[in-house]
Tab-separated table of C-alpha atoms and ligand atoms in Angstrom:
chain	number	residue	atom	x	y	z
A	1292	UNK	CA	94.845	77.281	95.146
A	1293	UNK	CA	96.100	75.077	92.347
A	1294	UNK	CA	97.647	76.492	89.197
A	1295	UNK	CA	94.604	75.398	87.203
A	1296	UNK	CA	92.247	77.352	89.493
A	1297	UNK	CA	94.389	80.470	89.089
A	1298	UNK	CA	94.595	79.921	85.335
A	1299	UNK	CA	90.815	79.714	85.150
A	1300	UNK	CA	90.448	83.092	86.864
A	1301	UNK	CA	93.076	84.702	84.652
A	1302	UNK	CA	92.045	83.249	81.299
A	1303	UNK	CA	88.406	84.226	81.736
A	1304	UNK	CA	89.340	87.840	80.902
A	1305	UNK	CA	92.720	87.623	79.152
A	1306	UNK	CA	93.131	91.336	78.424
A	1307	UNK	CA	92.769	92.532	82.025
A	1308	UNK	CA	96.472	92.696	82.886
A	1309	UNK	CA	96.250	95.027	85.912
A	1310	UNK	CA	93.513	92.851	87.391
A	1311	UNK	CA	95.647	89.746	86.860
A	1312	UNK	CA	98.593	91.495	88.500
A	1313	UNK	CA	96.563	92.419	91.601
A	1314	UNK	CA	95.046	88.934	91.953
A	1315	UNK	CA	98.371	87.166	91.423
A	1316	UNK	CA	100.132	89.332	93.999
A	1317	UNK	CA	97.498	88.512	96.598
A	1318	UNK	CA	97.387	84.809	95.792
A	1319	UNK	CA	101.165	84.481	96.081
A	1320	UNK	CA	101.167	85.985	99.569
A	1321	UNK	CA	98.133	84.187	101.000
A	1322	UNK	CA	99.398	80.663	100.277
A	1323	UNK	CA	100.078	79.976	103.995
A	1324	UNK	CA	96.396	80.734	104.755
A	1325	UNK	CA	95.113	78.466	101.996
A	1326	UNK	CA	97.343	75.674	103.325
A	1327	UNK	CA	95.983	76.275	106.832
A	1328	UNK	CA	92.334	76.295	105.683
A	1329	UNK	CA	91.705	73.530	103.126
A	1330	UNK	CA	87.987	74.317	103.384
A	1331	UNK	CA	88.608	77.645	101.599
A	1332	UNK	CA	89.671	75.757	98.479
A	1333	UNK	CA	86.752	73.345	98.658
A	1334	UNK	CA	84.322	76.252	98.914
A	1335	UNK	CA	85.819	78.043	95.878
A	1336	UNK	CA	86.507	81.236	97.797
A	1337	UNK	CA	89.072	82.618	95.384
A	1338	UNK	CA	86.806	82.238	92.416
A	1339	UNK	CA	84.031	83.870	94.410
A	1340	UNK	CA	85.951	86.893	95.628
A	1341	UNK	CA	87.632	87.609	92.291
A	1342	UNK	CA	84.372	87.656	90.337
A	1343	UNK	CA	82.502	90.965	90.765
A	1344	UNK	CA	78.996	90.663	92.197
A	1345	UNK	CA	77.876	93.065	89.492
A	1346	UNK	CA	79.359	95.219	86.713
A	1347	UNK	CA	77.472	98.132	85.184
A	1348	UNK	CA	78.673	99.588	81.877
A	1349	UNK	CA	77.006	102.572	80.274
A	1350	UNK	CA	77.173	105.310	77.650
A	1351	UNK	CA	77.981	108.861	78.817
A	1352	UNK	CA	77.049	111.380	76.105
A	1353	UNK	CA	77.823	115.082	76.689
A	1354	UNK	CA	78.412	118.234	74.695
A	1355	UNK	CA	81.727	120.145	74.689
A	1356	UNK	CA	82.061	123.941	74.579
A	1357	UNK	CA	82.260	123.853	70.770
A	1358	UNK	CA	78.802	122.126	70.726
A	1359	UNK	CA	80.375	118.852	69.552
A	1360	UNK	CA	78.801	115.646	70.867
A	1361	UNK	CA	81.249	113.479	72.829
A	1362	UNK	CA	80.635	109.954	74.089
A	1363	UNK	CA	82.592	108.360	76.925
A	1364	UNK	CA	82.129	105.027	78.651
A	1365	UNK	CA	81.021	104.782	82.282
A	1366	UNK	CA	81.521	101.833	84.629
A	1367	UNK	CA	80.665	100.721	88.123
A	1368	UNK	CA	82.330	97.512	89.320
A	1369	UNK	CA	80.590	96.201	92.443
A	1370	UNK	CA	83.112	93.631	93.645
A	1371	UNK	CA	81.967	92.502	97.090
A	1372	UNK	CA	79.270	93.447	99.569
A	1373	UNK	CA	80.345	90.828	102.129
A	1374	UNK	CA	81.365	93.384	104.750
A	1375	UNK	CA	78.929	96.203	103.989
A	1376	UNK	CA	77.467	98.252	101.137
A	1377	UNK	CA	79.728	98.604	98.068
A	1378	UNK	CA	82.256	101.376	98.606
A	1379	UNK	CA	85.149	102.624	96.469
A	1380	UNK	CA	86.492	105.496	94.460
A	1381	UNK	CA	85.514	106.894	91.089
A	1382	UNK	CA	88.352	107.465	88.612
A	1383	UNK	CA	88.203	109.724	85.551
A	1384	UNK	CA	91.258	109.131	83.350
A	1385	UNK	CA	91.725	108.203	79.665
A	1386	UNK	CA	93.383	104.896	80.650
A	1387	UNK	CA	90.264	103.651	82.491
A	1388	UNK	CA	88.944	100.304	81.277
A	1389	UNK	CA	87.231	97.329	82.873
A	1390	UNK	CA	90.501	95.585	83.835
A	1391	UNK	CA	91.830	98.647	85.670
A	1392	UNK	CA	88.568	99.130	87.551
A	1393	UNK	CA	88.423	95.425	88.478
A	1394	UNK	CA	91.968	95.634	89.877
A	1395	UNK	CA	91.034	98.735	91.862
A	1396	UNK	CA	87.775	97.184	93.107
A	1397	UNK	CA	89.589	94.006	94.181
A	1398	UNK	CA	92.259	96.011	96.048
A	1399	UNK	CA	89.541	98.193	97.537
A	1400	UNK	CA	87.680	95.180	98.916
A	1401	UNK	CA	90.730	94.047	100.894
A	1402	UNK	CA	91.654	97.622	101.841
A	1403	UNK	CA	88.201	98.328	103.231
A	1404	UNK	CA	88.382	95.089	105.214
A	1405	UNK	CA	91.620	96.309	106.830
A	1406	UNK	CA	89.878	99.431	108.159
A	1407	UNK	CA	87.435	97.111	110.047
A	1408	UNK	CA	84.610	99.531	109.092
A	1409	UNK	CA	81.469	97.975	107.554
A	1410	UNK	CA	82.255	98.617	103.895
A	1411	UNK	CA	82.260	96.306	100.875
A	1412	UNK	CA	84.451	96.986	97.836
A	1413	UNK	CA	83.734	98.691	94.506
A	1414	UNK	CA	85.259	101.036	91.955
A	1415	UNK	CA	83.796	103.028	89.124
A	1416	UNK	CA	84.714	105.712	86.668
A	1417	UNK	CA	85.143	106.652	83.060
A	1418	UNK	CA	87.735	107.088	80.322
A	1419	UNK	CA	86.909	110.821	80.455
A	1420	UNK	CA	89.949	113.145	80.788
A	1421	UNK	CA	89.117	116.137	83.027
A	1422	UNK	CA	92.535	117.712	82.346
A	1423	UNK	CA	92.260	120.559	79.847
A	1424	UNK	CA	88.437	120.686	80.005
A	1425	UNK	CA	86.531	123.802	81.058
A	1426	UNK	CA	84.489	123.763	84.280
A	1427	UNK	CA	81.313	123.760	82.166
A	1428	UNK	CA	82.482	120.715	80.221
A	1429	UNK	CA	83.374	118.873	83.413
A	1430	UNK	CA	79.940	119.736	84.824
A	1431	UNK	CA	78.077	118.489	81.755
A	1432	UNK	CA	80.080	115.271	81.764
A	1433	UNK	CA	79.533	114.677	85.512
A	1434	UNK	CA	75.804	115.300	85.141
A	1435	UNK	CA	75.491	112.843	82.274
A	1436	UNK	CA	77.581	110.248	84.143
A	1437	UNK	CA	75.422	110.566	87.265
A	1438	UNK	CA	72.153	110.588	85.307
A	1439	UNK	CA	72.826	106.904	84.661
A	1440	UNK	CA	74.835	105.931	87.772
A	1441	UNK	CA	72.091	107.284	90.057
A	1442	UNK	CA	69.895	104.303	89.077
A	1443	UNK	CA	72.400	101.887	90.580
A	1444	UNK	CA	73.777	103.489	93.752
A	1445	UNK	CA	72.314	104.627	97.066
A	1446	UNK	CA	73.344	105.252	100.663
A	1447	UNK	CA	72.459	101.666	101.642
A	1448	UNK	CA	73.761	99.923	98.514
A	1449	UNK	CA	76.762	101.637	96.925
A	1450	UNK	CA	78.454	104.845	98.062
A	1451	UNK	CA	81.101	106.063	95.577
A	1452	UNK	CA	83.999	108.267	96.693
A	1453	UNK	CA	86.379	110.721	95.008
A	1454	UNK	CA	89.600	109.378	93.462
A	1455	UNK	CA	92.084	110.006	90.692
A	1456	UNK	CA	90.660	112.755	88.473
A	1457	UNK	CA	87.610	113.045	90.738
A	1458	UNK	CA	88.060	115.807	93.309
A	1459	UNK	CA	85.752	118.163	95.197
A	1460	UNK	CA	84.553	119.845	91.975
A	1461	UNK	CA	83.476	116.585	90.313
A	1462	UNK	CA	81.863	115.224	93.502
A	1463	UNK	CA	79.873	118.467	93.796
A	1464	UNK	CA	78.500	118.264	90.246
A	1465	UNK	CA	77.644	114.570	90.646
A	1466	UNK	CA	75.984	115.067	94.030
A	1467	UNK	CA	73.827	117.841	92.562
A	1468	UNK	CA	72.661	115.584	89.747
A	1469	UNK	CA	71.971	112.630	92.077
A	1470	UNK	CA	69.836	114.868	94.296
A	1471	UNK	CA	67.840	116.136	91.332
A	1472	UNK	CA	67.322	112.680	89.815
A	1473	UNK	CA	66.307	110.964	93.045
A	1474	UNK	CA	64.786	113.903	94.940
A	1475	UNK	CA	66.856	112.843	97.885
A	1476	UNK	CA	69.547	114.605	99.939
A	1477	UNK	CA	71.470	111.661	101.292
A	1478	UNK	CA	74.984	110.474	102.066
A	1479	UNK	CA	75.268	108.725	98.702
A	1480	UNK	CA	78.706	110.088	97.821
A	1481	UNK	CA	81.683	110.781	100.069
A	1482	UNK	CA	84.276	113.508	99.630
A	1483	UNK	CA	81.391	116.022	99.740
A	1484	UNK	CA	81.869	119.726	100.536
A	1485	UNK	CA	81.914	120.567	104.257
A	1486	UNK	CA	78.782	122.717	104.030
A	1487	UNK	CA	76.688	119.946	102.488
A	1488	UNK	CA	77.492	116.720	104.268
A	1489	UNK	CA	81.244	116.350	103.949
A	1490	UNK	CA	83.635	115.440	106.732
A	1491	UNK	CA	86.503	117.456	108.089
A	1492	UNK	CA	89.810	115.903	107.082
A	1493	UNK	CA	88.501	113.893	104.113
A	1494	UNK	CA	90.705	115.833	101.646
A	1495	UNK	CA	93.754	115.269	103.858
A	1496	UNK	CA	92.921	111.728	104.980
A	1497	UNK	CA	94.685	109.562	102.386
A	1498	UNK	CA	97.989	111.455	102.455
A	1499	UNK	CA	98.006	112.006	106.216
A	1500	UNK	CA	97.124	108.338	106.719
A	1501	UNK	CA	100.034	107.271	104.478
A	1502	UNK	CA	102.435	109.250	106.646
A	1503	UNK	CA	100.881	108.041	109.926
A	1504	UNK	CA	101.431	104.503	108.654
A	1505	UNK	CA	105.043	105.228	107.624
A	1506	UNK	CA	105.691	106.917	110.992
A	1507	UNK	CA	104.532	103.717	112.722
A	1508	UNK	CA	106.897	101.662	110.537
A	1509	UNK	CA	109.781	103.948	111.457
A	1510	UNK	CA	108.794	103.966	115.137
A	1511	UNK	CA	108.877	100.156	115.140
A	1512	UNK	CA	112.586	100.604	114.336
A	1513	UNK	CA	113.062	103.457	116.822
A	1514	UNK	CA	113.273	106.019	114.021
A	1515	UNK	CA	111.339	109.163	113.066
A	1516	UNK	CA	110.895	111.410	110.013
A	1517	UNK	CA	113.212	114.022	111.485
A	1518	UNK	CA	115.785	114.978	108.819
A	1519	UNK	CA	114.817	112.237	106.350
A	1520	UNK	CA	114.774	113.181	102.660
A	1521	UNK	CA	111.658	112.031	100.813
A	1522	UNK	CA	110.550	111.592	97.201
A	1523	UNK	CA	106.804	112.044	96.706
A	1524	UNK	CA	105.547	111.320	93.179
A	1525	UNK	CA	102.428	113.002	91.818
A	1526	UNK	CA	101.124	116.400	92.901
A	1527	UNK	CA	97.426	115.628	93.287
A	1528	UNK	CA	95.363	115.000	96.386
A	1529	UNK	CA	97.382	112.124	97.838
A	1530	UNK	CA	100.819	113.583	97.017
A	1531	UNK	CA	99.992	117.042	98.392
A	1532	UNK	CA	98.807	115.761	101.759
A	1533	UNK	CA	101.540	113.154	102.027
A	1534	UNK	CA	104.083	115.929	101.511
A	1535	UNK	CA	102.265	118.203	103.960
A	1536	UNK	CA	102.373	115.668	106.804
A	1537	UNK	CA	105.995	114.665	106.096
A	1538	UNK	CA	107.000	118.347	106.365
A	1539	UNK	CA	105.031	118.684	109.617
A	1540	UNK	CA	106.846	115.681	111.093
A	1541	UNK	CA	110.282	117.097	110.249
A	1542	UNK	CA	110.978	115.288	106.961
A	1543	UNK	CA	112.425	116.990	103.879
A	1544	UNK	CA	110.422	116.563	100.634
A	1545	UNK	CA	112.747	117.226	97.694
A	1546	UNK	CA	110.661	116.238	94.656
A	1547	UNK	CA	107.113	116.194	93.252
A	1548	UNK	CA	105.840	115.292	89.782
A	1549	UNK	CA	102.920	115.192	87.385
A	1550	UNK	CA	102.366	113.214	84.217
A	1551	UNK	CA	104.509	115.677	82.206
A	1552	UNK	CA	107.628	115.701	84.403
A	1553	UNK	CA	109.093	116.336	87.853
A	1554	UNK	CA	110.702	119.092	89.904
A	1555	UNK	CA	113.701	118.660	92.185
A	1556	UNK	CA	114.218	121.206	94.940
A	1557	UNK	CA	117.545	120.558	96.726
A	1558	UNK	CA	116.596	122.926	99.563
A	1559	UNK	CA	113.382	121.068	100.249
A	1560	UNK	CA	109.731	121.950	99.661
A	1561	UNK	CA	108.588	123.791	102.765
A	1562	UNK	CA	105.052	124.650	103.836
A	1563	UNK	CA	105.007	127.899	101.823
A	1564	UNK	CA	106.230	126.212	98.647
A	1565	UNK	CA	103.689	123.433	99.098
A	1566	UNK	CA	100.903	126.019	99.410
A	1567	UNK	CA	102.056	127.358	96.045
A	1568	UNK	CA	101.809	123.823	94.567
A	1569	UNK	CA	98.307	123.407	96.010
A	1570	UNK	CA	97.108	126.673	94.474
A	1571	UNK	CA	98.822	125.795	91.191
A	1572	UNK	CA	97.281	122.319	90.926
A	1573	UNK	CA	93.893	122.769	92.632
A	1574	UNK	CA	92.835	126.300	91.629
A	1575	UNK	CA	94.843	127.167	88.517
A	1576	UNK	CA	94.890	123.552	87.321
A	1577	UNK	CA	98.448	124.246	86.149
A	1578	UNK	CA	101.490	122.039	85.573
A	1579	UNK	CA	104.226	121.208	88.101
A	1580	UNK	CA	106.752	122.724	85.667
A	1581	UNK	CA	105.557	126.183	86.732
A	1582	UNK	CA	107.247	125.594	90.127
A	1583	UNK	CA	110.659	126.439	88.639
A	1584	UNK	CA	109.425	129.841	87.422
A	1585	UNK	CA	108.702	130.715	91.046
A	1586	UNK	CA	111.627	128.938	92.753
A	1587	UNK	CA	114.709	129.365	90.575
A	1588	UNK	CA	117.112	127.128	92.532
A	1589	UNK	CA	115.160	124.086	91.356
A	1590	UNK	CA	115.217	121.885	88.262
A	1591	UNK	CA	112.506	120.422	86.063
A	1592	UNK	CA	112.877	117.169	84.108
A	1593	UNK	CA	110.440	116.294	81.345
A	1594	UNK	CA	108.956	112.746	81.347
A	1595	UNK	CA	110.606	110.455	78.829
A	1596	UNK	CA	108.858	107.139	78.294
A	1597	UNK	CA	111.598	105.932	75.917
A	1598	UNK	CA	113.939	105.432	78.910
A	1599	UNK	CA	114.145	102.051	80.674
A	1600	UNK	CA	113.814	103.830	84.039
A	1601	UNK	CA	112.189	106.916	85.528
A	1602	UNK	CA	114.863	109.463	86.607
A	1603	UNK	CA	112.501	110.520	89.415
A	1604	UNK	CA	113.365	107.315	91.308
A	1605	UNK	CA	117.122	107.752	90.643
A	1606	UNK	CA	117.405	110.626	93.092
A	1607	UNK	CA	119.053	109.912	96.417
A	1608	UNK	CA	116.609	109.853	99.323
A	1609	UNK	CA	115.765	108.009	102.552
A	1610	UNK	CA	112.069	107.405	101.849
A	1611	UNK	CA	109.957	107.008	98.689
A	1612	UNK	CA	106.231	107.712	98.518
A	1613	UNK	CA	104.780	106.758	95.101
A	1614	UNK	CA	101.504	108.729	95.093
A	1615	UNK	CA	100.567	108.965	91.393
A	1616	UNK	CA	99.696	105.846	89.371
A	1617	UNK	CA	99.802	102.054	89.197
A	1618	UNK	CA	103.112	100.516	88.053
A	1619	UNK	CA	105.017	103.787	88.288
A	1620	UNK	CA	108.012	101.983	89.888
A	1621	UNK	CA	109.537	99.472	87.472
A	1622	UNK	CA	112.344	96.973	87.967
A	1623	UNK	CA	115.186	99.418	87.170
A	1624	UNK	CA	113.595	102.077	89.365
A	1625	UNK	CA	113.549	99.648	92.291
A	1626	UNK	CA	117.253	98.871	91.768
A	1627	UNK	CA	118.050	102.589	91.502
A	1628	UNK	CA	116.219	103.312	94.751
A	1629	UNK	CA	118.064	100.542	96.540
A	1630	UNK	CA	121.480	101.469	95.123
A	1631	UNK	CA	120.864	104.996	96.418
A	1632	UNK	CA	120.228	103.706	99.923
A	1633	UNK	CA	116.428	103.974	100.202
A	1634	UNK	CA	115.223	102.880	103.666
A	1635	UNK	CA	111.468	102.902	103.272
A	1636	UNK	CA	108.952	102.644	100.421
A	1637	UNK	CA	105.385	103.491	101.395
A	1638	UNK	CA	102.717	103.319	98.665
A	1639	UNK	CA	100.239	106.219	98.556
A	1640	UNK	CA	98.879	105.219	95.140
A	1641	UNK	CA	97.152	101.911	94.355
A	1642	UNK	CA	99.646	99.243	93.168
A	1643	UNK	CA	102.388	101.730	92.123
A	1644	UNK	CA	105.100	99.046	92.348
A	1645	UNK	CA	105.315	96.654	89.412
A	1646	UNK	CA	105.575	92.915	90.255
A	1647	UNK	CA	109.322	93.027	89.460
A	1648	UNK	CA	109.842	96.013	91.777
A	1649	UNK	CA	107.839	94.317	94.520
A	1650	UNK	CA	109.982	91.205	94.300
A	1651	UNK	CA	113.161	93.301	94.587
A	1652	UNK	CA	111.839	95.185	97.635
A	1653	UNK	CA	110.901	91.879	99.279
A	1654	UNK	CA	114.210	90.146	98.426
A	1655	UNK	CA	116.249	93.107	99.697
A	1656	UNK	CA	114.058	93.325	102.796
A	1657	UNK	CA	113.257	97.019	102.281
A	1658	UNK	CA	110.798	98.475	104.773
A	1659	UNK	CA	107.818	98.331	102.408
A	1660	UNK	CA	104.132	99.227	102.899
A	1661	UNK	CA	101.546	98.205	100.267
A	1662	UNK	CA	98.935	100.764	99.200
A	1663	UNK	CA	95.995	98.744	100.393
A	1664	UNK	CA	97.237	99.213	103.975
A	1665	UNK	CA	99.069	102.543	103.784
A	1666	UNK	CA	96.480	104.503	101.775
A	1667	UNK	CA	93.417	103.110	103.575
A	1668	UNK	CA	93.040	106.365	105.559
A	1669	UNK	CA	91.057	107.965	102.730
A	1670	UNK	CA	88.340	105.383	102.604
A	1671	UNK	CA	88.409	105.122	106.401
A	1672	UNK	CA	87.499	108.805	106.730
A	1673	UNK	CA	84.899	108.301	104.003
A	1674	UNK	CA	83.448	105.619	106.285
A	1675	UNK	CA	83.473	108.206	109.073
A	1676	UNK	CA	81.728	110.656	106.699
A	1677	UNK	CA	78.989	108.055	106.185
A	1678	UNK	CA	78.659	107.623	109.970
A	1679	UNK	CA	78.356	111.402	110.481
A	1680	UNK	CA	75.747	111.655	107.680
A	1681	UNK	CA	73.677	108.943	109.394
A	1682	UNK	CA	73.830	110.820	112.689
A	1683	UNK	CA	73.203	114.224	111.054
A	1684	UNK	CA	76.213	115.746	112.763
A	1685	UNK	CA	79.807	116.791	112.128
A	1686	UNK	CA	82.787	115.789	114.207
A	1687	UNK	CA	85.550	118.387	114.600
A	1688	UNK	CA	88.735	118.133	112.545
A	1689	UNK	CA	90.617	117.082	115.706
A	1690	UNK	CA	88.130	114.291	116.391
A	1691	UNK	CA	88.340	112.930	112.831
A	1692	UNK	CA	92.140	113.208	112.780
A	1693	UNK	CA	92.342	111.348	116.083
A	1694	UNK	CA	90.140	108.562	114.717
A	1695	UNK	CA	92.195	108.439	111.497
A	1696	UNK	CA	95.424	108.095	113.490
A	1697	UNK	CA	93.941	105.299	115.587
A	1698	UNK	CA	92.722	103.442	112.480
A	1699	UNK	CA	96.150	103.692	110.797
A	1700	UNK	CA	97.890	102.550	113.978
A	1701	UNK	CA	95.532	99.567	114.204
A	1702	UNK	CA	96.049	98.627	110.532
A	1703	UNK	CA	99.816	98.792	111.074
A	1704	UNK	CA	99.609	96.606	114.186
A	1705	UNK	CA	97.270	94.150	112.509
A	1706	UNK	CA	99.582	93.761	109.466
A	1707	UNK	CA	102.577	93.088	111.721
A	1708	UNK	CA	100.628	90.732	113.974
A	1709	UNK	CA	99.197	88.665	111.098
A	1710	UNK	CA	102.578	88.512	109.310
A	1711	UNK	CA	104.143	87.240	112.539
A	1712	UNK	CA	101.415	84.640	112.985
A	1713	UNK	CA	102.151	83.181	109.556
A	1714	UNK	CA	105.924	83.133	110.107
A	1715	UNK	CA	106.653	86.215	107.960
A	1716	UNK	CA	107.810	88.806	110.521
A	1717	UNK	CA	108.008	92.391	109.272
A	1718	UNK	CA	106.351	91.527	105.939
A	1719	UNK	CA	103.630	94.203	105.656
A	1720	UNK	CA	102.666	93.007	102.180
A	1721	UNK	CA	101.772	89.519	103.368
A	1722	UNK	CA	100.256	90.877	106.600
A	1723	UNK	CA	97.913	93.241	104.720
A	1724	UNK	CA	96.886	90.703	102.084
A	1725	UNK	CA	96.227	87.930	104.593
A	1726	UNK	CA	94.372	90.112	107.121
A	1727	UNK	CA	92.115	91.622	104.435
A	1728	UNK	CA	91.533	88.323	102.672
A	1729	UNK	CA	90.535	86.369	105.790
A	1730	UNK	CA	88.046	89.020	106.878
A	1731	UNK	CA	86.339	89.160	103.456
A	1732	UNK	CA	86.345	85.398	102.965
A	1733	UNK	CA	84.937	84.581	106.397
A	1734	UNK	CA	82.087	87.055	105.886
A	1735	UNK	CA	81.463	85.687	102.382
A	1736	UNK	CA	81.204	82.125	103.721
A	1737	UNK	CA	78.964	83.151	106.644
A	1738	UNK	CA	76.436	84.542	104.162
A	1739	UNK	CA	76.048	81.357	102.113
A	1740	UNK	CA	76.442	80.712	98.409
A	1741	UNK	CA	74.916	83.850	96.893
B	2309	NDP	P1	94.776	113.124	91.557
B	2309	NDP	O1	94.022	113.075	90.299
B	2309	NDP	O2	94.439	114.135	92.579
B	2309	NDP	O3	96.349	113.249	91.266
B	2309	NDP	C1	97.048	112.318	90.507
B	2309	NDP	C2	98.450	112.875	90.315
B	2309	NDP	O4	99.279	111.887	89.700
B	2309	NDP	C3	98.456	114.084	89.395
B	2309	NDP	O5	99.450	114.988	89.852
B	2309	NDP	C4	98.846	113.466	88.058
B	2309	NDP	O6	99.446	114.375	87.153
B	2309	NDP	C5	99.871	112.470	88.548
B	2309	NDP	N1	100.176	111.462	87.553
B	2309	NDP	C6	99.326	110.729	86.797
B	2309	NDP	N2	100.004	109.897	85.998
B	2309	NDP	C7	101.293	110.103	86.261
B	2309	NDP	C8	102.490	109.567	85.763
B	2309	NDP	N3	102.461	108.630	84.807
B	2309	NDP	N4	103.669	110.021	86.266
B	2309	NDP	C9	103.717	110.978	87.217
B	2309	NDP	N5	102.588	111.535	87.732
B	2309	NDP	C10	101.420	111.112	87.239
B	2309	NDP	O7	94.663	111.639	92.161
B	2309	NDP	P2	94.870	111.161	93.656
B	2309	NDP	O8	95.976	111.887	94.285
B	2309	NDP	O9	93.546	111.157	94.301
B	2309	NDP	O10	95.251	109.621	93.419
B	2309	NDP	C11	96.599	109.206	93.246
B	2309	NDP	C12	96.670	107.711	93.510
B	2309	NDP	O11	96.209	107.427	94.840
B	2309	NDP	C13	95.822	106.806	92.602
B	2309	NDP	O12	96.503	105.592	92.451
B	2309	NDP	C14	94.554	106.569	93.424
B	2309	NDP	O13	93.912	105.384	93.044
B	2309	NDP	C15	95.176	106.445	94.808
B	2309	NDP	N6	94.277	106.689	95.927
B	2309	NDP	C16	93.623	107.887	96.075
B	2309	NDP	C17	92.810	108.097	97.165
B	2309	NDP	C18	92.158	109.416	97.428
B	2309	NDP	O14	91.573	109.578	98.523
B	2309	NDP	N7	92.212	110.377	96.529
B	2309	NDP	C19	92.561	107.022	98.154
B	2309	NDP	C20	93.352	105.831	97.947
B	2309	NDP	C21	94.143	105.673	96.849
B	2309	NDP	P3	98.573	115.149	86.031
B	2309	NDP	O15	98.085	116.374	86.729
B	2309	NDP	O16	99.535	115.416	84.947
B	2309	NDP	O17	97.467	114.225	85.608
């Protein structure tokens, strides 16, 4: 792609910086493919796959507990249905805007392609902040959000999933409203409760998948998790299950965080301590700071955005698992990780490494896994949830876990294989971007100019 083609894509929506970042990262790594396939350029594939098929934007009015009217903005970005019905997470967070959802939908399209399951790419959500709201407020918001979204989604067209700020509680409220609006009990959402259409292992799938992927990376170098110290940022769904699987495989998780700060436990967070974190975050909806009240040998450090680095990434460890937010690892953080001898960085979150950090990891040849490959286990099990819904049956937890492991192993192999084929051995970033891109583009071209 020429600079002018890229410029055209980027200048169309100048304020969408996260979307630009995601597109630029992919374009830089797929250059060898574009050189190999001049027809891709002639057929305008990049312009086609970076422009959403459809974007829905809507008003979400709801009433808080003080009977005040609140109005949030709802979105659904339907990026690509080349490989199957639109599929991607919903995100409820005050930072949500169109650019963030377009970046997530673009990443999701390539991620879903890597799973090889028949799923297109999408992403939706709202600038609603569930933190600090009562259950009743969250329910009223979810119902209002779904009252509109239900007109646009369906089990054959668009199947949203849980995501950041959208857990089992939110999915439950939205599923209830969809059913009422459409008079239809269908597999329209994934991440559902086990008793009403959910799949075993969906809550665990993203985090477990991240660690299965990292274990494959280590195994390719004849190493294991045994005795390795690990930093896991965040303390939500992905972080909890990443930590859980690392502990099970013999690794030592020494830190977790939330948006207010982080805890450091020099003795390591064992299974019992992690259960405390799960209860704290999932049931009490508390703050990670409360960990130090229970475990006194630990420290808590408040977030400080005035610093030019995040002290979380300055701690000495063998492996880093960013599992919270986009761009949480900046340039100085990447240097700090490397100076402290980090061996592996495996992304649980979507795009947690800034472009500067990515460049440093690549230049220093750190064992690095991009989120679109490493965290694909969540959407993969959501794909398996859709399959089970269609068949009106439930696979056992063991069966789903076995399938998840196989999918993560295959994604790992595919990334390595494709990177090798394009003369970039061991480069998982290029392998993932190229493998996902080719699959989406070939399907897009097969289906004509639509
Ligand atoms: P959750 O809402 O369950 O948890 C997010 C966690 O990140 C919370 O602990 C939150 O803290 C913390 N956090 C948010 N901002 C910051 C920050 N600036 N610094 C430190 N911690 C922060 O979300 P998920 O675990 O589901 O998602 C995490 C990431 O993984 C996102 O990037 C998401 O897109 C990605 N992902 C999730 C999948 C899934 O299946 N859930 C699948 C694939 C990707 P606080 O409580 O203070 O808000």
